[in-house]
Structures are given as C-alpha cells and as structure tokens.
Amino acid sequence: MSSAFAIRHSHIASQPVQAPPPGYMSLTVVGSGVSTGVPVIGHLGLGCACEDAVADPSGPNSRNNISLLITLPRGDLPDLPEVRTASTTATMPVADQMKAENDGGNGSGGTAGAVRNTTPRPSHSCFAVERSSNYIGAKPVAHILIDCGKTFRDAYFKVMIRCNIRAVDTLLLTHGHADAVAGLDDLRDLQSMHMVSTGDWVVDSFVPTYLSRSTLKTLEKSVDYIIRNSIKSGHAASTPTEHAARLAECLQQREAQAVANGTAHKVGKWRNIGIRRSTALELFYMDEEQPLRMHLPITTTAAMADGTAAAPSDLPFYSFPVEHGKGYISMAWVFGRGTAFKSQQTQQQGQHQPEGSCVVYISDVSDIPATSMAFLQDLVKIDVLFVDCLSPTGRVSPVHYCEDGMMALVLALKPRYVFGVGMHCALEHFKWMAELQKALDSHVAAGRLRAGEVQGVELSYDGMQVLLPQ
C-alpha cells in the first residue's frame, strides 16, 4: 500500500522537542509496558529484559504503563513573543521566562542574574489560569492523552515534561484497570483551578474525559472523590452541533441543580469543589457495543492552525470496542484525516488514497468483536497500528494479544507500520526487534504479504515520537 509520506520515529530526548507544524500531529509513546511495568518487581536476576531496564533506566527496555500523547498545533492562540533573560543571550518564551524569574534562587536552576519576584505569592498561584495553555517553545499546542495509569507520575518526568505540558486538553480512557486510571489523582497538577477567599477551590477548566460507562462504574468506587468533583455531560457527541447543544443543556441543568441544592450562593457555584484540591473531569460516555464517530472539540483548533481549509473541522476520531479478556470491554480508536472507508467510496474515487494519516490504537485486547473487525477491515488504509503485544511468539494470554495475535491482526489489516505496545519483560527490545523483522520477512516469503505492503513491525518504547500529517 503506497503513501506519499514516510514514517520515522525517534526518541523524544534525542533532539529539542518542537511543536508539530500546521497540518501535522506528533504521537509520543508515554508508556509502552504492561501493567507491572518493566523492570518487574522480583524479576532481577531472571535473565529477562529487567536486567537491562535496571542498568539503563532511560533505555527501551524500561517501560511504564501503556499511554499515548497526541500533540496538535493550535490556531486559536497566539505565538508567544521571544524575550531574552538577564543572564544569557538565549531566548525563551515569555511564560517560561516568568517562571524562571519566579523560581530564581530557589534551587530550581535560577542564576544570580535572574530577576526575583519579591511579591509574596499564594501557595496555589502555580495553578492559575494564565499557565493553563500549552506551548512548546513559542508555539501553542493541544495535548490529547490516552490513559493515565499507575506509573503516570514517573512517565511525566521521564517523557511528558519534555513537551512542557501544563494541562491535559482531552483525556481518553481505554478501561478501568489500574494501569489505565490509577494516575488520575496526579492530573490535578495539570489542571487549572484557583482558591477563593473562603478556602474553597473553583475549577477553571474541567478535563474533557471520554470513557465507557463500565469504566465510570469502576471510578465511582476507586476514586469516588474525583467523580464527585466531576460533571457528567452524557454520551460523546459525533458532531460539533450536537456537542454544543449537549453542553448548553447540561449547563442549564447544573445551574438549576445549584439552586436546588443550595450551593448557588457559593463562589464559583457548581464549579466550586470545596476545600480539597483534586482532579475534576467532564465526563462523556463512549459506546461499548459498536464503532462510532466522536467529536473532540480541541481538535478543531488544529484545523484552524492549518489555514488550508475553508472552515475549521475537527480531527476525525472513531471509538470501537474490543475484548480485554472474555466479556470485559476495552476501548480503542481510529483517528486522522486520512481515515476513509471502502464502503463509502464512490465508483469515481476507486482506490484513491485519502490525504492525511489513519492511525489505529488498540492497547489492551484479547479478541476483536466481529462488528469492530468489520469496521477496521473497511478502512481504505492504515498508516500506523499501535497494538497489544504482551509476550513472544508461542505464548498465549487470556487477556492480551501476544506476538502471534499481533501478527495475525497485521495479516488481516495490512497496516503500513506496526508498533507493539504493552510488552512484558519476556520481550527484550533489541532481540525481539530482530525477531519481528524475521517474522515479517517470512510472511512475505510465504506470499501472505506483498513485499513492502507492511513496511515495518517494531516494538515501541517509552519516549518514542512519530511526526505524521494529520
């Protein structure tokens, strides 16, 4: 399957991080490991990938919980002006210089020449509204995070911090297990809220969060205090018009509820979450039975950054269910402006390859239901497939794809590039990269794939970054 653009990846630490240019998106693997992470507790000395993970914590065998960061340029915010610091000729964005000045002399890298802010600042000032927008350098960006598991804090300082992330603009949750949701509490430090004179916290921006109702039920038990802070906005809309109508209706309901329960007099009204600062989400529910288009409002700002479209349009996103163990649903996604369906192509279009990328993300899967498989096989093309790959060939798991399951899906879908995610320590990175290439070559030799039809099957790694056309 041919395409006009090449797909390359590099480690996020290998060069200065830059915002994706207009019309592009960057995909960063925040975590590539199974729930235990790698190294695994108690596995040192067993001759697995844990040996290298301990010896080289920044290497590809060191794996946090599966998570992906999608970064888009924004067209609705201005670039930051570049300014010079008092102690160096290097330039930095105004927002970063202000932080450097406020931190100067406090053990955070400030120099003797930095200008200190001598005005006392409240302890919560770092969560103020003016720091809620994301910039990489001087360029405004939006960040969509898939999953926020139990290793999220470590993953932030290992990978995400390099993107200067100050807020999660949208959160997608695959399922309710700890490796997908146990880091939700830490999201409060990436959320804009402020303290009022009464000592209460008022949320400036709830984190738009897309999840299944099954996952919500789990969260209502495991992090009930977060759900109490959160607002429920119904099922995920498929169009901007539907989304706007839903929000308007929900706003009226919240205002009425605030009057009914006697909280309308509070500062911030329904945005007031009380004296404890903790994560507050805006919840939208995905369908657990069939694939559906979903509208993510933040992606419209990326279209505005492109400037080529007559009117801004959201980035196509589709959710679809898969099984993560018999009877347990995990969510997966297809996204990108290159997403198109064979069943919707006209005769004139023929086998025309749509511009832009089509990315498929399936992180926790043991089986794909027939409706979801039909949906995937109807795609005109798949440029990148991220897919579960727990263990080497010959091994099986009742709750995850192993290498054999991953390769069977590759043969069925024929994506251009494949990246395994969710690896356990039996998959040593360097050894199995070579083994996967041998497996791919054998399928070509046997005639199951055409030469070049699938251009690469690899293991992902923490910090891996891919730049793609949207």
Tab-separated table of C-alpha atoms in Angstrom:
chain	number	residue	atom	x	y	z
A	1	MET	CA	0.000	0.000	0.000
A	2	SER	CA	1.721	3.171	-1.167
A	3	SER	CA	1.642	6.555	0.505
A	4	ALA	CA	3.120	9.982	-0.109
A	5	PHE	CA	4.829	10.346	3.254
A	6	ALA	CA	7.453	8.411	5.163
A	7	ILE	CA	7.032	7.349	8.783
A	8	ARG	CA	10.040	7.677	11.064
A	9	HIS	CA	10.395	7.655	14.808
A	10	SER	CA	12.981	8.970	17.244
A	11	HIS	CA	13.443	9.246	20.993
A	12	ILE	CA	11.986	12.416	22.442
A	13	ALA	CA	15.300	13.124	24.216
A	14	SER	CA	17.406	12.820	21.059
A	15	GLN	CA	16.774	16.414	19.989
A	16	PRO	CA	14.949	19.534	21.217
A	17	VAL	CA	11.195	18.987	21.169
A	18	GLN	CA	9.372	21.153	18.658
A	19	ALA	CA	5.684	21.790	18.151
A	20	PRO	CA	4.245	19.937	15.157
A	21	PRO	CA	3.895	22.289	12.186
A	22	PRO	CA	0.436	23.198	10.851
A	23	GLY	CA	-1.267	20.181	9.328
A	24	TYR	CA	0.793	17.692	11.347
A	25	MET	CA	0.498	15.845	14.648
A	26	SER	CA	3.068	14.190	16.856
A	27	LEU	CA	2.431	10.878	18.620
A	28	THR	CA	4.538	10.275	21.723
A	29	VAL	CA	4.615	6.917	23.491
A	30	VAL	CA	4.337	7.945	27.148
A	31	GLY	CA	4.479	4.307	28.234
A	32	SER	CA	4.979	1.043	26.347
A	33	GLY	CA	4.737	-1.565	29.099
A	34	VAL	CA	2.237	-3.918	30.646
A	35	SER	CA	0.503	-3.184	33.968
A	36	THR	CA	3.506	-4.256	36.063
A	37	GLY	CA	5.825	-2.013	34.107
A	38	VAL	CA	9.389	-3.086	33.360
A	39	PRO	CA	11.518	-3.765	35.366
A	40	VAL	CA	9.118	-6.054	37.193
A	41	ILE	CA	9.338	-6.313	40.967
A	42	GLY	CA	11.165	-9.516	41.929
A	43	HIS	CA	12.484	-10.286	38.433
A	44	LEU	CA	16.063	-9.081	38.776
A	45	GLY	CA	18.435	-11.948	38.058
A	46	LEU	CA	15.978	-13.937	35.926
A	47	GLY	CA	17.707	-13.128	32.656
A	48	CYS	CA	14.840	-11.102	31.163
A	49	ALA	CA	14.563	-7.508	29.966
A	50	CYS	CA	14.512	-6.372	33.594
A	51	GLU	CA	18.307	-6.666	33.735
A	52	ASP	CA	18.765	-4.013	31.060
A	53	ALA	CA	15.881	-1.900	32.392
A	54	VAL	CA	17.641	-1.600	35.762
A	55	ALA	CA	21.043	-0.968	34.188
A	56	ASP	CA	19.664	1.611	31.732
A	57	PRO	CA	16.509	3.311	33.109
A	58	SER	CA	16.268	5.540	30.042
A	59	GLY	CA	16.662	2.661	27.573
A	60	PRO	CA	13.940	0.951	25.519
A	61	ASN	CA	13.532	-1.959	27.963
A	62	SER	CA	12.431	0.411	30.746
A	63	ARG	CA	8.658	0.578	30.309
A	64	ASN	CA	5.898	2.455	32.070
A	65	ASN	CA	2.181	1.673	31.678
A	66	ILE	CA	0.774	1.966	28.166
A	67	SER	CA	-0.118	5.544	27.275
A	68	LEU	CA	-0.031	7.719	24.167
A	69	LEU	CA	0.157	11.501	23.829
A	70	ILE	CA	-1.278	13.127	20.698
A	71	THR	CA	0.007	16.681	20.192
A	72	LEU	CA	-1.620	19.081	17.727
A	73	PRO	CA	-0.785	22.677	16.772
A	74	ARG	CA	-3.374	25.278	17.784
A	75	GLY	CA	-4.619	28.088	15.597
A	76	ASP	CA	-6.811	29.828	18.179
A	77	LEU	CA	-3.956	31.068	20.389
A	78	PRO	CA	-1.142	33.490	19.522
A	79	ASP	CA	2.516	32.561	19.413
A	80	LEU	CA	4.448	33.741	22.454
A	81	PRO	CA	6.945	36.541	21.863
A	82	GLU	CA	10.570	35.576	22.376
A	83	VAL	CA	12.454	37.504	25.079
A	84	ARG	CA	15.986	37.471	26.424
A	85	THR	CA	16.842	36.693	30.035
A	86	ALA	CA	19.122	38.950	32.053
A	87	SER	CA	21.817	36.294	32.365
A	88	THR	CA	22.000	34.690	28.947
A	89	THR	CA	21.762	35.573	25.268
A	90	ALA	CA	19.490	32.587	24.666
A	91	THR	CA	15.834	33.339	24.072
A	92	MET	CA	12.821	31.738	25.691
A	93	PRO	CA	9.052	32.296	25.574
A	94	VAL	CA	7.664	34.934	27.937
A	95	ALA	CA	5.737	32.388	30.030
A	96	ASP	CA	8.869	30.308	30.619
A	97	GLN	CA	10.938	33.384	31.484
A	98	MET	CA	8.340	34.456	34.046
A	99	LYS	CA	8.545	31.030	35.661
A	100	ALA	CA	12.348	31.144	35.631
A	101	GLU	CA	12.291	34.562	37.273
A	102	ASN	CA	9.842	33.452	39.941
A	103	ASP	CA	11.920	30.330	40.613
A	104	GLY	CA	15.272	32.151	40.576
A	105	GLY	CA	17.471	31.486	43.601
A	106	ASN	CA	15.175	28.772	44.937
A	107	GLY	CA	17.208	25.800	43.828
A	108	SER	CA	15.326	25.426	40.566
A	109	GLY	CA	18.034	26.416	38.136
A	110	GLY	CA	17.847	30.210	38.584
A	111	THR	CA	21.078	32.184	38.234
A	112	ALA	CA	22.427	35.123	40.176
A	113	GLY	CA	21.392	37.424	37.343
A	114	ALA	CA	17.749	36.318	37.347
A	115	VAL	CA	15.154	38.848	38.428
A	116	ARG	CA	13.342	37.707	41.545
A	117	ASN	CA	9.703	38.366	42.206
A	118	THR	CA	9.693	39.707	45.766
A	119	THR	CA	5.915	39.958	45.996
A	120	PRO	CA	4.530	37.189	48.245
A	121	ARG	CA	2.612	34.675	46.157
A	122	PRO	CA	-0.073	32.290	47.459
A	123	SER	CA	0.871	28.626	47.507
A	124	HIS	CA	-1.688	27.842	44.837
A	125	SER	CA	-0.566	30.507	42.356
A	126	CYS	CA	1.106	27.966	40.083
A	127	PHE	CA	-2.326	26.597	39.220
A	128	ALA	CA	-3.602	29.955	37.986
A	129	VAL	CA	-5.400	30.428	34.689
A	130	GLU	CA	-2.559	32.193	32.882
A	131	ARG	CA	-0.491	28.994	32.939
A	132	SER	CA	-3.233	26.700	31.697
A	133	SER	CA	-2.409	26.829	27.971
A	134	ASN	CA	0.161	24.513	26.433
A	135	TYR	CA	3.134	25.809	24.484
A	136	ILE	CA	6.182	24.086	23.054
A	137	GLY	CA	8.693	26.871	22.704
A	138	ALA	CA	6.670	29.808	21.434
A	139	LYS	CA	4.075	27.690	19.608
A	140	PRO	CA	0.631	26.884	21.076
A	141	VAL	CA	-0.310	23.201	21.081
A	142	ALA	CA	-3.062	20.892	22.325
A	143	HIS	CA	-2.410	17.585	24.085
A	144	ILE	CA	-4.728	14.560	23.988
A	145	LEU	CA	-3.695	11.841	26.446
A	146	ILE	CA	-4.743	8.212	26.149
A	147	ASP	CA	-4.778	6.599	29.608
A	148	CYS	CA	-3.347	7.765	32.893
A	149	GLY	CA	-2.124	4.676	34.730
A	150	LYS	CA	-0.327	3.915	37.963
A	151	THR	CA	3.093	4.893	36.556
A	152	PHE	CA	1.805	8.246	35.273
A	153	ARG	CA	3.895	10.391	37.617
A	154	ASP	CA	7.126	8.661	36.607
A	155	ALA	CA	6.127	8.822	32.942
A	156	TYR	CA	5.505	12.540	33.241
A	157	PHE	CA	9.039	13.248	34.418
A	158	LYS	CA	10.553	10.682	32.058
A	159	VAL	CA	8.739	11.698	28.875
A	160	MET	CA	5.939	14.257	29.083
A	161	ILE	CA	7.889	17.030	30.789
A	162	ARG	CA	9.938	17.429	27.620
A	163	CYS	CA	6.767	18.653	25.904
A	164	ASN	CA	6.302	21.372	28.551
A	165	ILE	CA	2.836	20.025	29.369
A	166	ARG	CA	0.872	22.279	31.697
A	167	ALA	CA	-2.577	20.852	31.059
A	168	VAL	CA	-4.216	17.802	29.535
A	169	ASP	CA	-6.639	19.223	26.987
A	170	THR	CA	-8.534	15.955	26.487
A	171	LEU	CA	-8.283	12.554	28.184
A	172	LEU	CA	-9.298	9.220	26.642
A	173	LEU	CA	-9.603	6.155	28.887
A	174	THR	CA	-9.483	2.643	27.451
A	175	HIS	CA	-10.770	0.766	30.505
A	176	GLY	CA	-10.979	0.817	34.285
A	177	HIS	CA	-7.888	-1.151	35.333
A	178	ALA	CA	-5.164	0.475	37.412
A	179	ASP	CA	-2.714	0.650	34.509
A	180	ALA	CA	-5.172	2.944	32.713
A	181	VAL	CA	-6.701	5.068	35.502
A	182	ALA	CA	-4.630	4.924	38.711
A	183	GLY	CA	-2.816	8.163	37.828
A	184	LEU	CA	-5.983	10.258	37.697
A	185	ASP	CA	-5.250	11.845	41.075
A	186	ASP	CA	-1.994	13.299	39.723
A	187	LEU	CA	-3.858	15.091	36.936
A	188	ARG	CA	-4.856	17.798	39.413
A	189	ASP	CA	-1.372	19.264	38.971
A	190	LEU	CA	-2.085	19.623	35.249
A	191	GLN	CA	-5.452	21.287	35.740
A	192	SER	CA	-6.396	24.936	36.074
A	193	MET	CA	-8.216	25.850	39.302
A	194	HIS	CA	-7.908	28.581	41.903
A	195	MET	CA	-8.594	29.107	45.599
A	196	VAL	CA	-11.128	31.736	46.653
A	197	SER	CA	-11.303	33.722	49.889
A	198	THR	CA	-13.403	31.053	51.626
A	199	GLY	CA	-10.622	28.489	51.126
A	200	ASP	CA	-12.638	26.606	48.530
A	201	TRP	CA	-11.260	25.568	45.167
A	202	VAL	CA	-13.004	26.656	41.980
A	203	VAL	CA	-12.341	24.714	38.787
A	204	ASP	CA	-11.438	26.911	35.834
A	205	SER	CA	-11.391	24.075	33.335
A	206	PHE	CA	-12.729	20.551	33.769
A	207	VAL	CA	-10.714	17.959	31.833
A	208	PRO	CA	-12.844	16.626	28.938
A	209	THR	CA	-12.696	12.869	29.518
A	210	TYR	CA	-14.084	10.140	27.271
A	211	LEU	CA	-14.742	6.740	28.824
A	212	SER	CA	-17.169	3.837	28.824
A	213	ARG	CA	-19.947	3.563	31.381
A	214	SER	CA	-18.253	0.410	32.704
A	215	THR	CA	-15.109	2.412	33.408
A	216	LEU	CA	-17.194	5.090	35.113
A	217	LYS	CA	-18.667	2.474	37.457
A	218	THR	CA	-15.144	1.403	38.392
A	219	LEU	CA	-14.069	5.000	39.051
A	220	GLU	CA	-17.131	5.642	41.207
A	221	LYS	CA	-15.717	3.029	43.578
A	222	SER	CA	-11.956	3.553	43.268
A	223	VAL	CA	-11.763	7.375	43.079
A	224	ASP	CA	-15.207	8.449	44.225
A	225	TYR	CA	-13.883	11.846	45.361
A	226	ILE	CA	-12.793	12.629	41.785
A	227	ILE	CA	-16.172	11.602	40.386
A	228	ARG	CA	-17.934	13.790	42.983
A	229	ASN	CA	-15.885	16.746	41.715
A	230	SER	CA	-16.621	15.889	38.108
A	231	ILE	CA	-19.514	16.778	35.832
A	232	LYS	CA	-21.374	14.320	33.615
A	233	SER	CA	-22.237	15.518	30.124
A	234	GLY	CA	-23.831	12.431	28.588
A	235	HIS	CA	-22.761	10.341	25.627
A	236	ALA	CA	-19.978	11.525	23.343
A	237	ALA	CA	-21.376	13.614	20.506
A	238	SER	CA	-20.487	12.831	16.910
A	239	THR	CA	-20.757	16.379	15.533
A	240	PRO	CA	-19.882	19.899	16.753
A	241	THR	CA	-23.550	20.927	16.596
A	242	GLU	CA	-24.649	18.007	18.749
A	243	HIS	CA	-21.812	18.678	21.188
A	244	ALA	CA	-22.711	22.371	21.567
A	245	ALA	CA	-26.380	21.556	22.150
A	246	ARG	CA	-25.449	18.956	24.754
A	247	LEU	CA	-23.237	21.393	26.665
A	248	ALA	CA	-25.905	24.101	26.632
A	249	GLU	CA	-28.459	21.668	28.046
A	250	CYS	CA	-26.041	20.411	30.709
A	251	LEU	CA	-25.175	23.975	31.745
A	252	GLN	CA	-28.828	24.767	32.378
A	253	GLN	CA	-29.179	21.593	34.416
A	254	ARG	CA	-26.130	22.430	36.548
A	255	GLU	CA	-27.330	25.957	37.230
A	256	ALA	CA	-30.739	24.629	38.255
A	257	GLN	CA	-29.166	21.939	40.425
A	258	ALA	CA	-27.014	24.536	42.194
A	259	VAL	CA	-30.177	26.446	43.104
A	260	ALA	CA	-31.964	23.277	44.195
A	261	ASN	CA	-29.204	22.047	46.499
A	262	GLY	CA	-28.437	25.458	47.976
A	263	THR	CA	-24.959	25.940	46.526
A	264	ALA	CA	-25.802	28.745	44.084
A	265	HIS	CA	-24.566	31.312	46.622
A	266	LYS	CA	-21.055	29.826	46.676
A	267	VAL	CA	-18.271	31.495	44.774
A	268	GLY	CA	-17.977	29.592	41.512
A	269	LYS	CA	-21.352	27.888	42.040
A	270	TRP	CA	-21.211	24.389	40.509
A	271	ARG	CA	-17.509	24.831	39.744
A	272	ASN	CA	-16.788	25.043	43.480
A	273	ILE	CA	-15.383	21.675	44.640
A	274	GLY	CA	-14.752	22.565	48.279
A	275	ILE	CA	-11.574	22.787	50.335
A	276	ARG	CA	-9.718	19.807	48.847
A	277	ARG	CA	-7.974	20.327	45.531
A	278	SER	CA	-8.362	17.196	43.461
A	279	THR	CA	-8.887	16.260	39.838
A	280	ALA	CA	-12.178	17.320	38.256
A	281	LEU	CA	-13.316	15.822	34.950
A	282	GLU	CA	-16.034	16.484	32.404
A	283	LEU	CA	-17.261	13.006	31.522
A	284	PHE	CA	-18.517	11.844	28.129
A	285	TYR	CA	-19.554	8.228	27.525
A	286	MET	CA	-18.443	6.098	24.584
A	287	ASP	CA	-20.477	3.267	23.075
A	288	GLU	CA	-19.302	-0.165	24.265
A	289	GLU	CA	-21.145	-2.100	21.557
A	290	GLN	CA	-20.269	-0.585	18.188
A	291	PRO	CA	-17.810	1.762	16.446
A	292	LEU	CA	-18.915	5.403	16.467
A	293	ARG	CA	-17.613	8.778	15.317
A	294	MET	CA	-16.782	11.054	18.252
A	295	HIS	CA	-16.256	14.822	18.229
A	296	LEU	CA	-13.255	16.109	20.202
A	297	PRO	CA	-13.627	19.920	20.270
A	298	ILE	CA	-9.940	20.587	20.957
A	299	THR	CA	-9.005	19.066	17.587
A	300	THR	CA	-10.857	21.838	15.738
A	301	THR	CA	-8.132	24.247	16.861
A	302	ALA	CA	-5.613	22.140	14.931
A	303	ALA	CA	-7.591	22.641	11.739
A	304	MET	CA	-7.548	26.379	12.428
A	305	ALA	CA	-3.755	26.202	12.603
A	306	ASP	CA	-3.574	24.665	9.142
A	307	GLY	CA	-5.169	27.570	7.328
A	308	THR	CA	-5.848	25.486	4.225
A	309	ALA	CA	-9.471	24.598	4.956
A	310	ALA	CA	-12.327	26.951	4.168
A	311	ALA	CA	-13.770	26.236	7.612
A	312	PRO	CA	-12.219	24.538	10.651
A	313	SER	CA	-13.119	20.888	11.084
A	314	ASP	CA	-12.381	18.506	13.895
A	315	LEU	CA	-9.857	15.707	13.535
A	316	PRO	CA	-11.789	12.517	12.655
A	317	PHE	CA	-11.923	10.228	15.696
A	318	TYR	CA	-13.747	6.910	15.984
A	319	SER	CA	-14.071	4.734	19.071
A	320	PHE	CA	-14.643	0.992	18.881
A	321	PRO	CA	-14.848	-1.789	21.488
A	322	VAL	CA	-12.507	-4.763	21.853
A	323	GLU	CA	-12.351	-7.548	24.422
A	324	HIS	CA	-9.667	-7.403	27.106
A	325	GLY	CA	-10.423	-10.851	28.474
A	326	LYS	CA	-13.702	-12.633	27.805
A	327	GLY	CA	-16.658	-10.338	28.464
A	328	TYR	CA	-14.573	-7.316	29.509
A	329	ILE	CA	-14.617	-4.346	27.124
A	330	SER	CA	-11.697	-2.033	26.475
A	331	MET	CA	-11.965	0.917	24.098
A	332	ALA	CA	-9.777	1.543	21.059
A	333	TRP	CA	-9.604	4.314	18.457
A	334	VAL	CA	-9.076	5.197	14.820
A	335	PHE	CA	-8.081	8.795	14.101
A	336	GLY	CA	-6.602	11.077	11.457
A	337	ARG	CA	-7.741	12.992	8.375
A	338	GLY	CA	-6.669	10.060	6.239
A	339	THR	CA	-9.438	7.929	7.754
A	340	ALA	CA	-11.773	6.763	4.987
A	341	PHE	CA	-13.978	3.743	4.403
A	342	LYS	CA	-14.192	1.468	1.383
A	343	SER	CA	-17.957	1.201	1.771
A	344	GLN	CA	-18.307	4.985	1.440
A	345	GLN	CA	-16.065	5.437	-1.589
A	346	THR	CA	-17.771	6.299	-4.844
A	347	GLN	CA	-17.009	4.478	-8.047
A	348	GLN	CA	-15.133	7.531	-9.304
A	349	GLN	CA	-12.860	7.564	-6.253
A	350	GLY	CA	-11.891	3.942	-6.778
A	351	GLN	CA	-8.894	3.023	-4.650
A	352	HIS	CA	-7.774	6.640	-4.185
A	353	GLN	CA	-5.631	7.039	-1.076
A	354	PRO	CA	-7.008	9.833	1.128
A	355	GLU	CA	-4.578	12.538	2.209
A	356	GLY	CA	-3.528	12.648	5.827
A	357	SER	CA	-2.910	9.797	8.239
A	358	CYS	CA	-5.052	6.973	9.528
A	359	VAL	CA	-3.875	5.711	12.917
A	360	VAL	CA	-5.338	2.716	14.764
A	361	TYR	CA	-4.699	2.362	18.505
A	362	ILE	CA	-5.570	-0.938	20.262
A	363	SER	CA	-3.685	-1.162	23.552
A	364	ASP	CA	-5.472	-3.852	25.590
A	365	VAL	CA	-7.007	-6.639	23.560
A	366	SER	CA	-7.503	-10.391	23.615
A	367	ASP	CA	-10.157	-10.547	20.878
A	368	ILE	CA	-11.812	-8.149	18.442
A	369	PRO	CA	-15.617	-8.484	18.099
A	370	ALA	CA	-16.996	-9.043	14.608
A	371	THR	CA	-18.511	-5.548	14.332
A	372	SER	CA	-15.212	-3.917	15.258
A	373	MET	CA	-13.214	-6.153	12.907
A	374	ALA	CA	-15.571	-5.337	10.030
A	375	PHE	CA	-15.115	-1.650	10.850
A	376	LEU	CA	-11.309	-2.000	10.732
A	377	GLN	CA	-11.311	-4.012	7.522
A	378	ASP	CA	-13.479	-1.352	5.883
A	379	LEU	CA	-10.721	1.249	6.298
A	380	VAL	CA	-9.183	2.302	2.990
A	381	LYS	CA	-5.739	2.374	4.581
A	382	ILE	CA	-3.984	2.156	7.937
A	383	ASP	CA	-0.742	4.103	8.155
A	384	VAL	CA	0.151	3.248	11.753
A	385	LEU	CA	-1.153	0.486	14.011
A	386	PHE	CA	-0.370	0.520	17.728
A	387	VAL	CA	-1.350	-2.885	19.090
A	388	ASP	CA	-1.048	-5.018	22.204
A	389	CYS	CA	1.934	-7.409	22.256
A	390	LEU	CA	2.433	-8.907	25.710
A	391	SER	CA	4.810	-11.817	25.115
A	392	PRO	CA	6.871	-13.575	22.409
A	393	THR	CA	5.616	-15.997	19.789
A	394	GLY	CA	4.368	-19.318	21.142
A	395	ARG	CA	2.921	-17.801	24.313
A	396	VAL	CA	-0.750	-17.061	24.912
A	397	SER	CA	-2.699	-14.914	27.351
A	398	PRO	CA	-6.444	-14.871	28.068
A	399	VAL	CA	-6.410	-11.066	28.373
A	400	HIS	CA	-3.792	-9.788	25.898
A	401	TYR	CA	-2.532	-10.309	22.390
A	402	CYS	CA	0.912	-11.844	22.308
A	403	GLU	CA	3.157	-11.769	19.243
A	404	ASP	CA	1.140	-14.391	17.363
A	405	GLY	CA	-2.114	-12.493	17.895
A	406	MET	CA	-0.493	-9.243	16.844
A	407	MET	CA	0.903	-10.770	13.646
A	408	ALA	CA	-2.473	-12.341	12.813
A	409	LEU	CA	-4.032	-8.879	13.015
A	410	VAL	CA	-1.244	-7.469	10.841
A	411	LEU	CA	-2.039	-10.068	8.167
A	412	ALA	CA	-5.740	-9.210	8.362
A	413	LEU	CA	-5.391	-5.407	8.237
A	414	LYS	CA	-2.075	-4.887	6.396
A	415	PRO	CA	-1.093	-1.584	8.027
A	416	ARG	CA	1.973	0.238	6.697
A	417	TYR	CA	3.725	0.380	10.075
A	418	VAL	CA	3.091	-1.554	13.267
A	419	PHE	CA	4.269	-0.747	16.789
A	420	GLY	CA	3.745	-3.226	19.607
A	421	VAL	CA	2.703	-1.833	22.994
A	422	GLY	CA	2.075	-3.318	26.426
A	423	MET	CA	5.171	-5.533	26.489
A	424	HIS	CA	6.187	-7.664	29.465
A	425	CYS	CA	9.804	-8.379	30.324
A	426	ALA	CA	9.986	-11.557	28.207
A	427	LEU	CA	10.219	-9.265	25.170
A	428	GLU	CA	13.760	-7.899	25.309
A	429	HIS	CA	13.707	-4.938	22.949
A	430	PHE	CA	16.760	-5.496	20.772
A	431	LYS	CA	16.390	-9.259	20.429
A	432	TRP	CA	12.717	-9.139	19.508
A	433	MET	CA	13.061	-6.232	17.109
A	434	ALA	CA	15.201	-8.592	15.037
A	435	GLU	CA	12.764	-11.480	15.538
A	436	LEU	CA	9.813	-9.375	14.384
A	437	GLN	CA	11.669	-8.455	11.216
A	438	LYS	CA	12.308	-12.157	10.576
A	439	ALA	CA	8.607	-12.891	11.122
A	440	LEU	CA	7.637	-10.143	8.673
A	441	ASP	CA	10.109	-11.451	6.086
A	442	SER	CA	8.734	-14.982	6.464
A	443	HIS	CA	5.175	-13.804	5.754
A	444	VAL	CA	6.401	-12.051	2.606
A	445	ALA	CA	8.332	-15.148	1.512
A	446	ALA	CA	5.235	-17.305	2.063
A	447	GLY	CA	3.105	-14.970	-0.058
A	448	ARG	CA	0.867	-13.866	2.810
A	449	LEU	CA	2.068	-10.278	2.316
A	450	ARG	CA	3.404	-8.458	-0.720
A	451	ALA	CA	6.897	-7.013	-0.455
A	452	GLY	CA	6.621	-3.530	1.066
A	453	GLU	CA	2.932	-3.912	1.854
A	454	VAL	CA	3.762	-3.789	5.560
A	455	GLN	CA	6.906	-1.699	5.829
A	456	GLY	CA	7.779	-2.331	9.456
A	457	VAL	CA	6.769	-4.261	12.575
A	458	GLU	CA	8.564	-2.997	15.671
A	459	LEU	CA	8.297	-2.693	19.425
A	460	SER	CA	7.552	0.794	20.678
A	461	TYR	CA	9.475	2.300	23.582
A	462	ASP	CA	8.905	4.986	26.195
A	463	GLY	CA	9.633	8.369	24.640
A	464	MET	CA	9.215	7.202	21.046
A	465	GLN	CA	7.874	10.054	18.935
A	466	VAL	CA	6.375	9.962	15.445
A	467	LEU	CA	5.515	13.033	13.362
A	468	LEU	CA	2.642	12.484	10.925
A	469	PRO	CA	0.387	14.528	8.670
A	470	GLN	CA	-2.935	14.920	10.430
